[in-house]
Tab-separated table of N, CA and C in Angstrom:
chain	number	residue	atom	x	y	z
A	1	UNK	N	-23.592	-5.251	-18.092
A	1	UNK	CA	-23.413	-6.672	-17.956
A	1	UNK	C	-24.624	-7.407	-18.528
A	2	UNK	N	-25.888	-6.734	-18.375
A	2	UNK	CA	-27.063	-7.524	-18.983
A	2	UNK	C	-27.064	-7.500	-20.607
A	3	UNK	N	-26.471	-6.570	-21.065
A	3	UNK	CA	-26.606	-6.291	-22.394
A	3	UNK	C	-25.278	-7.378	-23.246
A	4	UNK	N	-24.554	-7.638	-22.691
A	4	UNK	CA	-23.362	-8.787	-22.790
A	4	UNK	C	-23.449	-10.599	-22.222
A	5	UNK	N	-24.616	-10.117	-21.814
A	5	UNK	CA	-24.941	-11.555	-20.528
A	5	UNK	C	-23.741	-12.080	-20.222
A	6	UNK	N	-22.917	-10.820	-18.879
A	6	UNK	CA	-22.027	-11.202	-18.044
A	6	UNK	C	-22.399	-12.113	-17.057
A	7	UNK	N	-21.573	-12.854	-15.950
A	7	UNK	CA	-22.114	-13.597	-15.102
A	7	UNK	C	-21.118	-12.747	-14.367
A	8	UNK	N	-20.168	-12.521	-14.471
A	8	UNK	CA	-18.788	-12.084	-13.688
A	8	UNK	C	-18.489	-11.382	-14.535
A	9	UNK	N	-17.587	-10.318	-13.555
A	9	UNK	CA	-16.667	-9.074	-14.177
A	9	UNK	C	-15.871	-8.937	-13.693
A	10	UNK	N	-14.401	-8.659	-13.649
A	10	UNK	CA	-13.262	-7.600	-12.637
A	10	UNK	C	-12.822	-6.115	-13.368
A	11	UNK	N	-12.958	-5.444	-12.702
A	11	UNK	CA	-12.878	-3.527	-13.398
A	11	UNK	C	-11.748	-3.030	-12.853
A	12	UNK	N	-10.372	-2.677	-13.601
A	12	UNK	CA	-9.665	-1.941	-12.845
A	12	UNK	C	-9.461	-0.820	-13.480
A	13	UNK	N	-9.627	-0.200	-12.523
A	13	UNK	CA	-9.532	1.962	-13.212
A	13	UNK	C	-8.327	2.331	-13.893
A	14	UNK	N	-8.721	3.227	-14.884
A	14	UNK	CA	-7.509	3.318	-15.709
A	14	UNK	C	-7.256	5.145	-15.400
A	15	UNK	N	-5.566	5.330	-14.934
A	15	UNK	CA	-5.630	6.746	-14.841
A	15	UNK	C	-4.691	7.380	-15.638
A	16	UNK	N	-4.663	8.729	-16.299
A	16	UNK	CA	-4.320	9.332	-17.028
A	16	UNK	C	-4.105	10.998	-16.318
A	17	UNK	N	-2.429	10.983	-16.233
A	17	UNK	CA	-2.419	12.439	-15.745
A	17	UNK	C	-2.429	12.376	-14.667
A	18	UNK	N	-2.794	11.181	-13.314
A	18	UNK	CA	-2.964	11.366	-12.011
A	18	UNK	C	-4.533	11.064	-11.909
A	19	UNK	N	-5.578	11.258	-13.041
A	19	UNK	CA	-6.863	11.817	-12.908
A	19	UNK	C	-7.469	10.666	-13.774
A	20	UNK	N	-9.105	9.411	-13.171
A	20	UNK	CA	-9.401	8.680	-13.533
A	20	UNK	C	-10.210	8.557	-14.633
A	21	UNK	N	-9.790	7.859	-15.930
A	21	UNK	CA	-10.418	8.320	-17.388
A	21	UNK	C	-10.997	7.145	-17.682
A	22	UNK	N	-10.996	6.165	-17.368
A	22	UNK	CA	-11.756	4.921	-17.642
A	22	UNK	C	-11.459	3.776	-17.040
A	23	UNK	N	-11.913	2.819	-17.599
A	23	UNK	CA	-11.772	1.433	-16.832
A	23	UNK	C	-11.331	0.260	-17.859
A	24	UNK	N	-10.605	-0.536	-17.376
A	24	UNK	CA	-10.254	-1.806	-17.996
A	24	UNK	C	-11.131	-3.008	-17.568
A	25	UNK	N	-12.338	-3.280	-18.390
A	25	UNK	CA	-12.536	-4.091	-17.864
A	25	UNK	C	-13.158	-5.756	-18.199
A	26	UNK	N	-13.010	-6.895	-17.657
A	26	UNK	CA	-12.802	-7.850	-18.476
A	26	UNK	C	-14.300	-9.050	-17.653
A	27	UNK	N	-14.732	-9.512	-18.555
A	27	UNK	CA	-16.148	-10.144	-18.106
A	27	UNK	C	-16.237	-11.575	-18.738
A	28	UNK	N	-16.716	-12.624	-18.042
A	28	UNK	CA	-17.107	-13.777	-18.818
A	28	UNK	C	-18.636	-14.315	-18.670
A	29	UNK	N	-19.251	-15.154	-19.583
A	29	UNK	CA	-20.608	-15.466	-19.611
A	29	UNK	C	-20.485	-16.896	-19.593
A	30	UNK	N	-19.457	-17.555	-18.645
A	30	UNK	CA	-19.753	-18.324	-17.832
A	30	UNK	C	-19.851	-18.366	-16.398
A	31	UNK	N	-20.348	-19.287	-15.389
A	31	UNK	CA	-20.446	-19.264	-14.080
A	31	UNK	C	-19.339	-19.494	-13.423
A	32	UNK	N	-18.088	-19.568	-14.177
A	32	UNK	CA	-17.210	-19.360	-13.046
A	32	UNK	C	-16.562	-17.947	-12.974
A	33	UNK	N	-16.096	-18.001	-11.887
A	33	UNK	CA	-15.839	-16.654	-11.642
A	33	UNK	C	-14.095	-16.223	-12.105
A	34	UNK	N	-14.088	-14.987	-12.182
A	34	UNK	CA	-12.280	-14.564	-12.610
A	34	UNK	C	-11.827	-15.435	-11.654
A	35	UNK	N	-10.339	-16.215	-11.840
A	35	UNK	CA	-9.840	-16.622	-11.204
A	35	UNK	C	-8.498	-15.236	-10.636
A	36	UNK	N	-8.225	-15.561	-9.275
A	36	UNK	CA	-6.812	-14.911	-9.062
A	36	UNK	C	-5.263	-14.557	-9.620
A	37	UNK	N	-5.124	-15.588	-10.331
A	37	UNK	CA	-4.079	-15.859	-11.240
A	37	UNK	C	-4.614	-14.219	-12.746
A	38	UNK	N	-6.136	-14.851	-12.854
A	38	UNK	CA	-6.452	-13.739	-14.084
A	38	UNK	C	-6.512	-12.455	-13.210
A	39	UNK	N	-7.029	-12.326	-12.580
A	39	UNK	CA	-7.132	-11.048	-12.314
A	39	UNK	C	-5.629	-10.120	-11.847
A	40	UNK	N	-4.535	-10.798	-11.640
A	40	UNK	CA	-3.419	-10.496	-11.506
A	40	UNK	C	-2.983	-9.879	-12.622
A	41	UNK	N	-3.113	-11.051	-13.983
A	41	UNK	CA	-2.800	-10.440	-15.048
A	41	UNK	C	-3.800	-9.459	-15.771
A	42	UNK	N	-4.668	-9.209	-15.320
A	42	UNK	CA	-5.736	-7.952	-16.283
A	42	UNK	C	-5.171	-6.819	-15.212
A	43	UNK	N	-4.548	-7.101	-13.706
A	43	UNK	CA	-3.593	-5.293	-13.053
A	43	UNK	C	-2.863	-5.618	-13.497
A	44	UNK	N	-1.723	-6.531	-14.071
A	44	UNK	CA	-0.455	-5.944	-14.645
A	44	UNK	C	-1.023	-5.133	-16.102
A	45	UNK	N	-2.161	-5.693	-16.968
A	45	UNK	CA	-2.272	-5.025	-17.908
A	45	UNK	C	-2.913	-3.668	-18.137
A	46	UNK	N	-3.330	-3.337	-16.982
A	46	UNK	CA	-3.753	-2.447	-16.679
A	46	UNK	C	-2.489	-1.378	-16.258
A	47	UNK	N	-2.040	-1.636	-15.383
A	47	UNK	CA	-0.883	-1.000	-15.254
A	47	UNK	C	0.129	-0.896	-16.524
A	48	UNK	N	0.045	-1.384	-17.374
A	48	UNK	CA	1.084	-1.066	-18.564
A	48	UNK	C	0.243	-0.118	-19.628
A	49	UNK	N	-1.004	-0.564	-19.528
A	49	UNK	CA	-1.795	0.478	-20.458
A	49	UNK	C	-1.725	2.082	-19.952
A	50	UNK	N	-1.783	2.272	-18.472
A	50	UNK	CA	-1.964	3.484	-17.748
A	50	UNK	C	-0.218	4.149	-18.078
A	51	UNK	N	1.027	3.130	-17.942
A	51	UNK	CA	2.507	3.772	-18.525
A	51	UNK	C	2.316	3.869	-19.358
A	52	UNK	N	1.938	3.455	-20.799
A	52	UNK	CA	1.858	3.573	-22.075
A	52	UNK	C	1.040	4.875	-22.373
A	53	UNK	N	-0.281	5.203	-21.659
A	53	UNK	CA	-0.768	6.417	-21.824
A	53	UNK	C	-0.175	7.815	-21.571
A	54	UNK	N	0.278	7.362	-20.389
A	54	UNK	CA	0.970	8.718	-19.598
A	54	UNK	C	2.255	8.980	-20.241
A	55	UNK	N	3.107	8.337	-20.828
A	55	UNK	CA	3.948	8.702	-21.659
A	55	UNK	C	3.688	9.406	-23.221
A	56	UNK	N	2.709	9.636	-23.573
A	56	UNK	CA	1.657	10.469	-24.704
A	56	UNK	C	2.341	12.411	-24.315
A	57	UNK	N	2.325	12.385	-25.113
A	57	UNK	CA	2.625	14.365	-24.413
A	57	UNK	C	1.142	14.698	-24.239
């Protein structure tokens, strides 16, 4: 976050296989914070990235 000069972040884990391979995660370098509405939509996108993976053979 210092190397980006985050002020705020929300991280949601990304899993592959059952088993946790990374993170989705989305930051702004202003003082307000994620709103609820966003952070709703960065788990739905999260959740479509994690179906989209797991369907990979």
């Amino acid at each position: 976050m210092l190397a980006e000069n985050l002020n705020c972040a929300f991280a949601v884990p990304i899993h592959f296989k059952g088993a946790p391979k990374g993170v989705l995660l989305v930051g702004k370098r202003t003082d307000h914070p994620i709103s609820e509405s966003d952070q709703h939509t960065i788990l739905d996108a999260a959740k479509k990235l994690e179906k989209e993976m797991n369907s990979w053979i």
